[in-house]
Coordinates of N, CA and C and ligand atoms in Angstrom, one line a residue:
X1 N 0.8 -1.2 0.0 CA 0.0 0.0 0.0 C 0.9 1.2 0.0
X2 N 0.3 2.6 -0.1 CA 0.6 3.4 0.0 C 0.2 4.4 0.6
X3 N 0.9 5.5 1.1 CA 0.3 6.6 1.6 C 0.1 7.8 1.4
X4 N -0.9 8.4 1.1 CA -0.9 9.9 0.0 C -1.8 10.8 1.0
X5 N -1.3 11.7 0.7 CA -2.5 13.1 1.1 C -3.8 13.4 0.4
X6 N -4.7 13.3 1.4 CA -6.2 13.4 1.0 C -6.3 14.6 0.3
X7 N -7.0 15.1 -0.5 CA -7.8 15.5 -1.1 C -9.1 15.9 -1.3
X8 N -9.7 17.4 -1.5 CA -10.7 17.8 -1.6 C -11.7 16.7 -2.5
X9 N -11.4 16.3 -3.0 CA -12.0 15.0 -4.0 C -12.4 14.0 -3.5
X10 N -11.6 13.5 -2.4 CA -11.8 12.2 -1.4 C -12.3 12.5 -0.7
X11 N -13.2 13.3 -0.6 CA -14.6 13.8 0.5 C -15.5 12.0 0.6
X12 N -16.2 12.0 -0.1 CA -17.1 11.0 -0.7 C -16.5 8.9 -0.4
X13 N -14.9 9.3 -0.7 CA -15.1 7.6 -0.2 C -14.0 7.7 0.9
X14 N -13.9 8.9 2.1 CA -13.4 9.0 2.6 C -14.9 8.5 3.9
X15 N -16.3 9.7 3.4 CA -17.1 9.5 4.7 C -17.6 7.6 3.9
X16 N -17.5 7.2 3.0 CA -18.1 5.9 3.1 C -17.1 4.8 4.0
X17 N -15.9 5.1 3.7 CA -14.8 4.6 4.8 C -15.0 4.7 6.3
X18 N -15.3 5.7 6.6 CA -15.5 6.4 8.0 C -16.7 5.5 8.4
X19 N -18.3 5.2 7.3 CA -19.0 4.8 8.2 C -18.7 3.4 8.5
X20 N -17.8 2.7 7.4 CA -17.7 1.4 7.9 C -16.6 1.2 9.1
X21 N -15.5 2.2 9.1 CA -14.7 1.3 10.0 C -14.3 2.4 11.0
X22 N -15.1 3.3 11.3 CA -15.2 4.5 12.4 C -16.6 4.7 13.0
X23 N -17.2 4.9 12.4 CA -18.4 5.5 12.9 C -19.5 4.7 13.5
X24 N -18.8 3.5 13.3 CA -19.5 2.1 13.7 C -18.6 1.5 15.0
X25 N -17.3 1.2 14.6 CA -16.8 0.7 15.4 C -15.4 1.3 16.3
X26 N -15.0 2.3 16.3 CA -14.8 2.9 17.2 C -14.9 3.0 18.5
X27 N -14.6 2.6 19.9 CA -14.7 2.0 21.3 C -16.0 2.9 21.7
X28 N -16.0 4.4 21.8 CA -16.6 4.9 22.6 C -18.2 4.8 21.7
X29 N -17.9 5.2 20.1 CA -19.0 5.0 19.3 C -19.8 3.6 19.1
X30 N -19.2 3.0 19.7 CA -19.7 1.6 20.0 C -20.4 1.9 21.3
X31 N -20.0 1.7 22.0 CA -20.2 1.2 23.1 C -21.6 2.6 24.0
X32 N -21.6 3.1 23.2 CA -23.0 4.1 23.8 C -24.1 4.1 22.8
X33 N -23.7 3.2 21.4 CA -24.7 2.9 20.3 C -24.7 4.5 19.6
X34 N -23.9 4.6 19.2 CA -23.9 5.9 18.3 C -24.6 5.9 17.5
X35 N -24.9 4.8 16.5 CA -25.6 4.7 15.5 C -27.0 3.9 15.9
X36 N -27.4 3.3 16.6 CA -28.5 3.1 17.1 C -29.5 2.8 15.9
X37 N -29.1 1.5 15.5 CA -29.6 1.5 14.2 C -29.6 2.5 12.9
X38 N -29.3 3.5 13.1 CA -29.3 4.5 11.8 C -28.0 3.8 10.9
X39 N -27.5 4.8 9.6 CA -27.0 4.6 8.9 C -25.7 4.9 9.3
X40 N -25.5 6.3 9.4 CA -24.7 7.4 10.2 C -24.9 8.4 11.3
X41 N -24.0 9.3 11.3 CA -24.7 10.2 12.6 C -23.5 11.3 11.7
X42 N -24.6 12.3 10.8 CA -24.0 13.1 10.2 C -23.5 14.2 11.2
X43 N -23.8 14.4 12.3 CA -22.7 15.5 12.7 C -21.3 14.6 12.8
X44 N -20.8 13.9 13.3 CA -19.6 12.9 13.4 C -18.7 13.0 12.0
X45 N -20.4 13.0 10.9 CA -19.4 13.3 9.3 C -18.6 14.5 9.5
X46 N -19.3 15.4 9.6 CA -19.2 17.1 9.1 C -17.9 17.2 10.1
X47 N -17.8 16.5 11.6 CA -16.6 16.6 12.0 C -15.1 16.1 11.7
X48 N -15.8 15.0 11.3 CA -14.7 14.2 10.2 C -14.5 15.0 9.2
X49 N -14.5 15.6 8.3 CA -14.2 15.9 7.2 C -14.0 17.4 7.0
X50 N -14.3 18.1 8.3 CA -14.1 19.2 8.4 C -12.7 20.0 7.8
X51 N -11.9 20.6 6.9 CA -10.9 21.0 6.5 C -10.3 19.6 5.8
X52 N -10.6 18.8 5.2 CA -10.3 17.8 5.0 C -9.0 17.9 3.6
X53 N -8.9 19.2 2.9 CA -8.5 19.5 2.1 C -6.8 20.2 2.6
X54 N -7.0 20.1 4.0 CA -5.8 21.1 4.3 C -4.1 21.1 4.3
X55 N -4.3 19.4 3.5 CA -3.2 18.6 3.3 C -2.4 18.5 4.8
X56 N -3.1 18.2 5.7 CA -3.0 17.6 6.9 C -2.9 16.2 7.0
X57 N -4.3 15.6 6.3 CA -4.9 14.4 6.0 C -4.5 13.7 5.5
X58 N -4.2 12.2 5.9 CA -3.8 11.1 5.1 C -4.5 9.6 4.8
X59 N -4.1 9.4 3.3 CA -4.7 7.8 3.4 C -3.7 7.1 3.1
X60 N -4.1 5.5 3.6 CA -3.4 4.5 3.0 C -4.3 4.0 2.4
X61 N -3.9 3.8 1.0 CA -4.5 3.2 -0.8 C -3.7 1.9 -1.0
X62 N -4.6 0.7 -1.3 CA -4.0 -0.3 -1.9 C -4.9 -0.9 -3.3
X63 N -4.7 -0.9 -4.2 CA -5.1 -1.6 -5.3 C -6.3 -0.4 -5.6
X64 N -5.7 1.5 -5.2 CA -6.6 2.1 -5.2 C -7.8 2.7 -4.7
X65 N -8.1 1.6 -3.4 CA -8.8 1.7 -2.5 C -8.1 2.2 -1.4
X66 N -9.4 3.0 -0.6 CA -8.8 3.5 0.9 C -8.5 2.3 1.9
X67 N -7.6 1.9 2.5 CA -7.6 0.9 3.6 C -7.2 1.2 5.1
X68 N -7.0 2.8 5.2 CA -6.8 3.7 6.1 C -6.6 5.1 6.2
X69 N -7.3 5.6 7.4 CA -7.5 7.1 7.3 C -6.9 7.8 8.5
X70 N -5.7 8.7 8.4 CA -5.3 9.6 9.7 C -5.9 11.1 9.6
X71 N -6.9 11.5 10.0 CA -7.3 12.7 10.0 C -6.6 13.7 11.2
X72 N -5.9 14.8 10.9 CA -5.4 15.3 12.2 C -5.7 17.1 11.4
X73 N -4.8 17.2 13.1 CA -5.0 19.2 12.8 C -4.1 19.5 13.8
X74 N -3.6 21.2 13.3 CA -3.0 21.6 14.2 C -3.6 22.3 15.4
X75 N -2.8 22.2 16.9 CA -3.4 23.0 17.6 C -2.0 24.1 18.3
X76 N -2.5 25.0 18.6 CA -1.9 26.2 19.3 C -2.1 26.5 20.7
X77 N -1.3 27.1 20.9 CA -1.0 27.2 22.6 C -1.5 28.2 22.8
X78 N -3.0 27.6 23.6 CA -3.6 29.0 24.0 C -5.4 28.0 23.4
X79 N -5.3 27.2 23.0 CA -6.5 26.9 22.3 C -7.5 26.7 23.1
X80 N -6.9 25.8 24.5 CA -8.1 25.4 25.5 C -9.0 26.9 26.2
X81 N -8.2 28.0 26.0 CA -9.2 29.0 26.0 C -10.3 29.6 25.4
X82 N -10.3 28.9 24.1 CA -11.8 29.0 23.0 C -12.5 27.7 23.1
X83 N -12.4 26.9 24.1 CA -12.9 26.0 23.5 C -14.6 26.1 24.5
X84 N -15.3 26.0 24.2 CA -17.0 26.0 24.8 C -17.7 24.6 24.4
X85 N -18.6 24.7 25.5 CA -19.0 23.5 26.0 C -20.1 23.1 24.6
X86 N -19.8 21.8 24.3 CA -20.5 21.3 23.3 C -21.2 20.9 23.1
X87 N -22.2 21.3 22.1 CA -23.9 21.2 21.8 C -24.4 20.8 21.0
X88 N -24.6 19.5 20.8 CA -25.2 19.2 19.4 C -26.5 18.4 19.2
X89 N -27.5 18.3 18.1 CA -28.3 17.9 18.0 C -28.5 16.0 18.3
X90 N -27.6 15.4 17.8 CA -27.2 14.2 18.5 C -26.4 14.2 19.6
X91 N -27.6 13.8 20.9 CA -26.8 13.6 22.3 C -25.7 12.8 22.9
X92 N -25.9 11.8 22.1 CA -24.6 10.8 22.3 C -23.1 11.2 21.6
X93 N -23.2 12.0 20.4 CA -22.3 12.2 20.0 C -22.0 13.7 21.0
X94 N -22.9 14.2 21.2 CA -22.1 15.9 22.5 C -21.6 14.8 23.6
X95 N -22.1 14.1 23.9 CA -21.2 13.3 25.2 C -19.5 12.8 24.7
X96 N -19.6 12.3 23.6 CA -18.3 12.5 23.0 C -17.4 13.4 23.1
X97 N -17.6 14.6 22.6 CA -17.2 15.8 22.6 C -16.6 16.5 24.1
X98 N -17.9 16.0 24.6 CA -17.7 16.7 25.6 C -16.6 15.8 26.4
X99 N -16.5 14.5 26.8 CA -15.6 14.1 27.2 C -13.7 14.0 26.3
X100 N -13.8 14.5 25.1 CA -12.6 15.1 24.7 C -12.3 16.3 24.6
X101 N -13.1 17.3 25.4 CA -12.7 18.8 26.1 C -12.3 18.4 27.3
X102 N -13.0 17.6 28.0 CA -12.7 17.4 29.5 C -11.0 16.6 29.5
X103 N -11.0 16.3 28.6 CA -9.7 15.5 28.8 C -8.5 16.5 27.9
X104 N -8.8 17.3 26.6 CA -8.0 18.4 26.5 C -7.8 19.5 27.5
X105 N -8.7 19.6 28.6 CA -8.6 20.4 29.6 C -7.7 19.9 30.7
X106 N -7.8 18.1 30.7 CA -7.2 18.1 32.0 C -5.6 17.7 31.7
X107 N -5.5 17.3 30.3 CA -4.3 16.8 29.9 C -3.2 17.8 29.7
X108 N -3.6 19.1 29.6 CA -3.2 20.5 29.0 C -1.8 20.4 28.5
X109 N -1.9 19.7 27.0 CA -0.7 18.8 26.8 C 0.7 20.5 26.6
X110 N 0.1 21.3 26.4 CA 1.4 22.7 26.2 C 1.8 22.9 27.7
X111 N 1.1 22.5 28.4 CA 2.4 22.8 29.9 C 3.2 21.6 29.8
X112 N 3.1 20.7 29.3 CA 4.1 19.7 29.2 C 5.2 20.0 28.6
X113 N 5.3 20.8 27.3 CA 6.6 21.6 26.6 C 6.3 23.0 27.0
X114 N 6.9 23.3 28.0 CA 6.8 25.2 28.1 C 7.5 26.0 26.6
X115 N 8.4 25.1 26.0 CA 8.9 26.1 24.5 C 8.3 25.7 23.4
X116 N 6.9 24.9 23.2 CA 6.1 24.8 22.1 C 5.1 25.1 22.0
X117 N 4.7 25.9 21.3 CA 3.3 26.2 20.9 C 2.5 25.7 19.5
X118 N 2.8 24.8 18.8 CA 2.4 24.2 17.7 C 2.8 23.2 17.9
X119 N 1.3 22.2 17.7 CA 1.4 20.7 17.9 C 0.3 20.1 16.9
X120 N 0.7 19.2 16.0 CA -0.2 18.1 15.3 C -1.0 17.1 16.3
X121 N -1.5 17.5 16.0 CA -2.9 16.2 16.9 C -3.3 15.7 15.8
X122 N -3.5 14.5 15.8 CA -4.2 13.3 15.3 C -5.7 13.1 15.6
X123 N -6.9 13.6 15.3 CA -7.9 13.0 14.9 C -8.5 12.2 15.3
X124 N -8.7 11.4 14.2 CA -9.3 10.5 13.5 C -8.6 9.1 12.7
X125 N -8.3 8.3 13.5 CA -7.5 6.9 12.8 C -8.3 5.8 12.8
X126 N -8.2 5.6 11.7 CA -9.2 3.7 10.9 C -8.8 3.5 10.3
X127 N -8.6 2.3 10.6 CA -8.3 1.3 9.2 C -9.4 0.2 9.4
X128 N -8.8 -0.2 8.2 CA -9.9 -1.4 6.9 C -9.7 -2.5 8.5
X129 N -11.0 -3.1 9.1 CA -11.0 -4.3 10.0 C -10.4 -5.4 9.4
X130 N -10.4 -5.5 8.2 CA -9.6 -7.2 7.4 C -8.5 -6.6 8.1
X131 N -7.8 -5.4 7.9 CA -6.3 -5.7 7.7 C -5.8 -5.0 9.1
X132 N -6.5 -4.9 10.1 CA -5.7 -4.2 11.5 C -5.0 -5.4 11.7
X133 N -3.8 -4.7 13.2 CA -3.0 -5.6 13.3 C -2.0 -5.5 12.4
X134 N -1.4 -5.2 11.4 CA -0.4 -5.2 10.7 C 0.7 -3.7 10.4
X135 N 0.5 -2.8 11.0 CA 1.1 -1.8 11.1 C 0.7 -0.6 10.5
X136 N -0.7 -0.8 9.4 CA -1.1 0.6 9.1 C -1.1 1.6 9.7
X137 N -2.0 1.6 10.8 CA -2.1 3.0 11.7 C -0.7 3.2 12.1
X138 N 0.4 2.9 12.5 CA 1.7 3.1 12.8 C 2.4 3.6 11.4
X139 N 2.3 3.4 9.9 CA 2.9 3.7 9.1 C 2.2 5.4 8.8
X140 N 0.5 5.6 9.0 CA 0.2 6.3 8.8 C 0.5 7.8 9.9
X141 N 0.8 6.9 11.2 CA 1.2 8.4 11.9 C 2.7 8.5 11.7
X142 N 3.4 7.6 11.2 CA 5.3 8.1 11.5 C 5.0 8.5 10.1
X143 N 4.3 8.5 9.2 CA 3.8 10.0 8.4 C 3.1 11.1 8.4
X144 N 2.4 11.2 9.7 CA 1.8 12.3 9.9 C 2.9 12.9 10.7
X145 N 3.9 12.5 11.5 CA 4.8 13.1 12.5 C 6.3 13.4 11.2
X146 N 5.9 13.0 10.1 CA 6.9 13.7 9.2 C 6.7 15.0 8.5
X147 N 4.9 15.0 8.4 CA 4.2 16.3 8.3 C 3.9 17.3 9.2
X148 N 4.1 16.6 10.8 CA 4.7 17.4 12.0 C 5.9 18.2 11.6
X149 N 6.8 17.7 11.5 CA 8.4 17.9 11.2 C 8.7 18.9 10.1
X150 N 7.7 18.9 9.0 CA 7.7 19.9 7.6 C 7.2 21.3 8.3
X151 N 6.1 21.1 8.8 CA 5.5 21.8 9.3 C 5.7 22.9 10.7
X152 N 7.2 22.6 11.3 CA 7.3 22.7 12.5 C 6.8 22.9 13.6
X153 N 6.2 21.8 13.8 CA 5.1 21.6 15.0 C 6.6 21.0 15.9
X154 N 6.4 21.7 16.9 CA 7.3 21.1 18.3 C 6.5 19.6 18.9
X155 N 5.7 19.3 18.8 CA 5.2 17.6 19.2 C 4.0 17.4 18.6
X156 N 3.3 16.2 18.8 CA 2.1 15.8 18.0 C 1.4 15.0 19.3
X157 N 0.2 15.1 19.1 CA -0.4 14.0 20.2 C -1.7 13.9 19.9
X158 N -2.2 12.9 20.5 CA -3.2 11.9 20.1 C -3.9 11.9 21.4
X159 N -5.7 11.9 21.1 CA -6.6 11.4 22.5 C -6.6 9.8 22.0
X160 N -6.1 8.9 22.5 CA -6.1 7.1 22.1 C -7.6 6.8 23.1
X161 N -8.9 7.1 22.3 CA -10.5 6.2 22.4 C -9.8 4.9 22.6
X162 N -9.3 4.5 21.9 CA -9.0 3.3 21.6 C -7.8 2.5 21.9
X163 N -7.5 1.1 22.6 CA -6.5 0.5 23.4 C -5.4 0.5 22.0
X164 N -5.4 0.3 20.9 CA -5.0 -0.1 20.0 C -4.0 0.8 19.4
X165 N -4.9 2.5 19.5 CA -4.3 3.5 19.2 C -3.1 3.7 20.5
X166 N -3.5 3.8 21.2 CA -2.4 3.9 22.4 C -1.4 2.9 22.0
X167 N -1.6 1.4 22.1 CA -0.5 0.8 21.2 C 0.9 0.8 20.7
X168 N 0.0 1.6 19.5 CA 0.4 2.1 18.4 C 1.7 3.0 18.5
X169 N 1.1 4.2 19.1 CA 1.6 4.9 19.5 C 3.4 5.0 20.6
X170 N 2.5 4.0 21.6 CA 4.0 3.2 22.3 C 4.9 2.9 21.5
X171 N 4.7 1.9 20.6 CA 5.3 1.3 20.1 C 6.1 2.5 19.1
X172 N 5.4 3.4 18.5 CA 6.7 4.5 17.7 C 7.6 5.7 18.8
X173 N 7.3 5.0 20.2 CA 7.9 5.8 20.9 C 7.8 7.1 21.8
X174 N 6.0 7.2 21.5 CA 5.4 8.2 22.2 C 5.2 7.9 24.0
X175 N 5.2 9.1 24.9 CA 4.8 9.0 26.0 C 3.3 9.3 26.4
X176 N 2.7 8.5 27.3 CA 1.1 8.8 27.7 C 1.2 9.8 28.8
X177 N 0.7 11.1 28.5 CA 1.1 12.0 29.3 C -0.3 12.3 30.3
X178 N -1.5 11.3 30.3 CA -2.7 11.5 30.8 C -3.4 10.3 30.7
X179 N -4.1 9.7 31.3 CA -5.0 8.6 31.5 C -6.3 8.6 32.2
X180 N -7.5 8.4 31.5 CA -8.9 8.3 32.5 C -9.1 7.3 32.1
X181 N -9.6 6.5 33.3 CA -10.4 5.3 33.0 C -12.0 5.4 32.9
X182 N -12.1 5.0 31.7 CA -13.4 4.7 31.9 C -14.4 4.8 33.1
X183 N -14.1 4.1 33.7 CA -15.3 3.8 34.7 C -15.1 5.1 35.8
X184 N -13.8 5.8 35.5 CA -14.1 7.0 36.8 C -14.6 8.3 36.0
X185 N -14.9 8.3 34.9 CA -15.6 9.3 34.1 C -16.9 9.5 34.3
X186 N -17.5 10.4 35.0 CA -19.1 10.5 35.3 C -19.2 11.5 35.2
X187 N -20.7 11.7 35.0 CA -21.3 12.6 34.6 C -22.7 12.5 35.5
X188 N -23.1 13.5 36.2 CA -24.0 13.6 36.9 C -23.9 12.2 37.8
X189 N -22.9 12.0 38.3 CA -22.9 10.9 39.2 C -23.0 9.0 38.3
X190 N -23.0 9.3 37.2 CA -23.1 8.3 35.8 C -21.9 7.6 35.1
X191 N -21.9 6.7 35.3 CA -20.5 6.2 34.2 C -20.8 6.4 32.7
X192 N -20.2 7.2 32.1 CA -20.9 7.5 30.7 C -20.8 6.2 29.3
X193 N -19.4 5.9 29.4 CA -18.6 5.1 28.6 C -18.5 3.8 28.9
X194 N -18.7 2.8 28.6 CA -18.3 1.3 28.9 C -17.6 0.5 28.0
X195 N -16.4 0.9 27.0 CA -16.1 0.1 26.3 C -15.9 -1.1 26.4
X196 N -16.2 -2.3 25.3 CA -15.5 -3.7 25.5 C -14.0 -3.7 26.1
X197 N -13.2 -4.5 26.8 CA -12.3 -4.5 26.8 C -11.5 -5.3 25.3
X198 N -10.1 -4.4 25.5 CA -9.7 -3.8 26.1 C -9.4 -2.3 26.2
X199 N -10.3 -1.6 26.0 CA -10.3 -0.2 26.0 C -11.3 0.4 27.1
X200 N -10.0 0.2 28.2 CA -10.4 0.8 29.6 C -9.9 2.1 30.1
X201 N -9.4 3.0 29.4 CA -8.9 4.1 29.6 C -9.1 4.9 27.9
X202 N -9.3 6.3 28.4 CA -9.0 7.2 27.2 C -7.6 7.7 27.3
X203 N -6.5 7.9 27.2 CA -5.3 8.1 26.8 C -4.5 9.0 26.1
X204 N -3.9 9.9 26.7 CA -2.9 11.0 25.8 C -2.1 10.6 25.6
X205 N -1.6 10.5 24.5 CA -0.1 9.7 24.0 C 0.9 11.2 23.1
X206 N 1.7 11.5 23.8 CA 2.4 12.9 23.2 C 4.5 12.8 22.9
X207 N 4.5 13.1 21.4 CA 5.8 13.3 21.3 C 6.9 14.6 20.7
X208 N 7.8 14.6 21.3 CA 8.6 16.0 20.9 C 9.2 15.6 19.5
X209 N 9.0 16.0 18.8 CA 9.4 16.2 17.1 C 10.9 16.8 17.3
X210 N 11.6 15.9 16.9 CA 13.1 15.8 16.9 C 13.4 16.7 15.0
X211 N 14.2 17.6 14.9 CA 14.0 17.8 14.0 C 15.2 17.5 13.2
Ligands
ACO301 N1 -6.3 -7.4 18.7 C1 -5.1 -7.3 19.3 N2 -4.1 -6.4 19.0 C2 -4.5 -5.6 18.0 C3 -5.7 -5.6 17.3 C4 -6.6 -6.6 17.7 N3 -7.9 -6.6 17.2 N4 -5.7 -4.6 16.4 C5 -4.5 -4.0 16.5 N5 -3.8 -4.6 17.5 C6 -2.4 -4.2 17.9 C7 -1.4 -4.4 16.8 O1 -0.9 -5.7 16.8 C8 -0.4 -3.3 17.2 O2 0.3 -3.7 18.3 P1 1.9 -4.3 18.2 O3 2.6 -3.1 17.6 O4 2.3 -4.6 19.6 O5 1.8 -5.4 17.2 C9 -1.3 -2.2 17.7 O6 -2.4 -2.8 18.3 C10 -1.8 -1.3 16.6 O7 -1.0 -1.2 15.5 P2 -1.4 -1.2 14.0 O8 -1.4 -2.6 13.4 O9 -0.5 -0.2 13.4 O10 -2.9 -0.7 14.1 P3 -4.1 -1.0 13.0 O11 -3.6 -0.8 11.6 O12 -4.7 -2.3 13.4 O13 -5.1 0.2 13.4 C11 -6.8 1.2 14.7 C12 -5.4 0.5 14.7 C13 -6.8 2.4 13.7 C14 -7.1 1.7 16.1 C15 -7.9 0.2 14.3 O14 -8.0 -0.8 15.3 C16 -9.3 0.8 14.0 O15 -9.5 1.3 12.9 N6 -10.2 0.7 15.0 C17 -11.5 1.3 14.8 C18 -11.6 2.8 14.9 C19 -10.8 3.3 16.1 O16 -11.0 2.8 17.2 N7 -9.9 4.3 15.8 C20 -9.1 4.9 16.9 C21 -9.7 5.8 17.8 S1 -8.5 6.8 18.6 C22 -8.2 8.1 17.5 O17 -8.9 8.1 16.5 C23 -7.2 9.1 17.7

């Protein structure tokens, strides 16, 4: 396979990608029934594909086809001060949200580098379910942390939903600079999240861009 930068073009078999191997099966979008029998949950689209053109975005293509997607963005130091409490017309997807402000808040990954203010964050990672397990998501971010490097972002980091992404992440060397478990995440006195195991924690996984 290969890996290329998305494109305003790949709008279309980027969200058909998304609904099969994100928007369905993703720890937290599982496990609260995001899709609840529907097809999609178009705000989740609109957030997926948001700037999608910004040559941020990457796929892995084999025989043509998409077989994995790293959606990321930059953020800046100072950001958790715009950030407002989130509101959207699907409630399970604002519990989402809202639980990755609560953890951009608590993680406050720029006091961790006092001399960086530009950092690639990672998104959105899926791949094709035939083929996990074999290194895509890992080939796709030690390309997105090369597009850190072009870009001079001082580190890159990731909210790891998912036990796999954390992994991943370990494995190219990154540190987990924050951890909630699941089960101590409440809301109104509520466990909100229950993922299958093994995705018992949400996870910041953060690294310094060596240049
Ligand atoms: N069972 C056991 N181990 C697994 C499994 C599995 N089902 N899937 C992946 N792994 C392991 C891999 O072996 C690897 O560990 P290793 O380096 O010790 O061998 C690590 O987890 C993941 O590495 P990759 O093979 O590079 O990851 P993969 O290409 O399988 O993609 C991903 C991982 C993207 C998380 C995939 O499982 C997926 O698409 N899941 C559904 C959507 C999702 O949860 N996305 C991530 C949410 S977090 C975020 O978006 C920032």
């Amino acid at each position: 396979f290969s890996i290329e930068v998305i494109t305003a073009g790949d709008a279309d078999e980027v969200l058909r990608f998304l609904r099969c191997f994100f928007i369905r099966d993703e720890p937290l979008n599982h496990s609260i029934g995001l899709l609840d029998g529907k097809e999609t949950c178009p705000e989740l689209e609109s957030y997926s594909i948001k700037g999608l053109d910004s040559g941020l975005n990457l796929k892995a293509v084999s025989n043509g086809k998409i077989i994995g997607v790293c959606l990321n963005g930059i953020l800046t130091r100072g950001y958790l001060e715009e950030i407002e409490e989130a509101n959207c017309e699907d409630k399970k997807f604002e519990s989402i949200l809202r639980l990755l402000d609560h953890v951009a808040v608590q993680s406050d990954i720029f006091s961790h580098f006092p001399d960086v203010d530009k950092a690639m964050v990672v998104k959105i990672l899926s791949v094709d379910s035939s083929l996990r397990g074999r290194g895509i998501a890992k080939d796709l971010m030690n390309r997105t942390r090369d597009l850190a490097r072009e870009l001079g972002c001082g580190i890159m980091t990731a909210d790891c939903t998912s036990h796999f992404t954390a992994r991943a992440l370990k494995k190219l060397g990154f540190e987990c600079i924050y951890s909630l478990n699941y089960e101590d995440y409440k809301v109104n006195g509520e466990v909100v999240f229950t993922p299958e195991t093994p995705h018992a924690a949400v996870t910041v996984y953060t690294q310094r861009i060596v240049k």
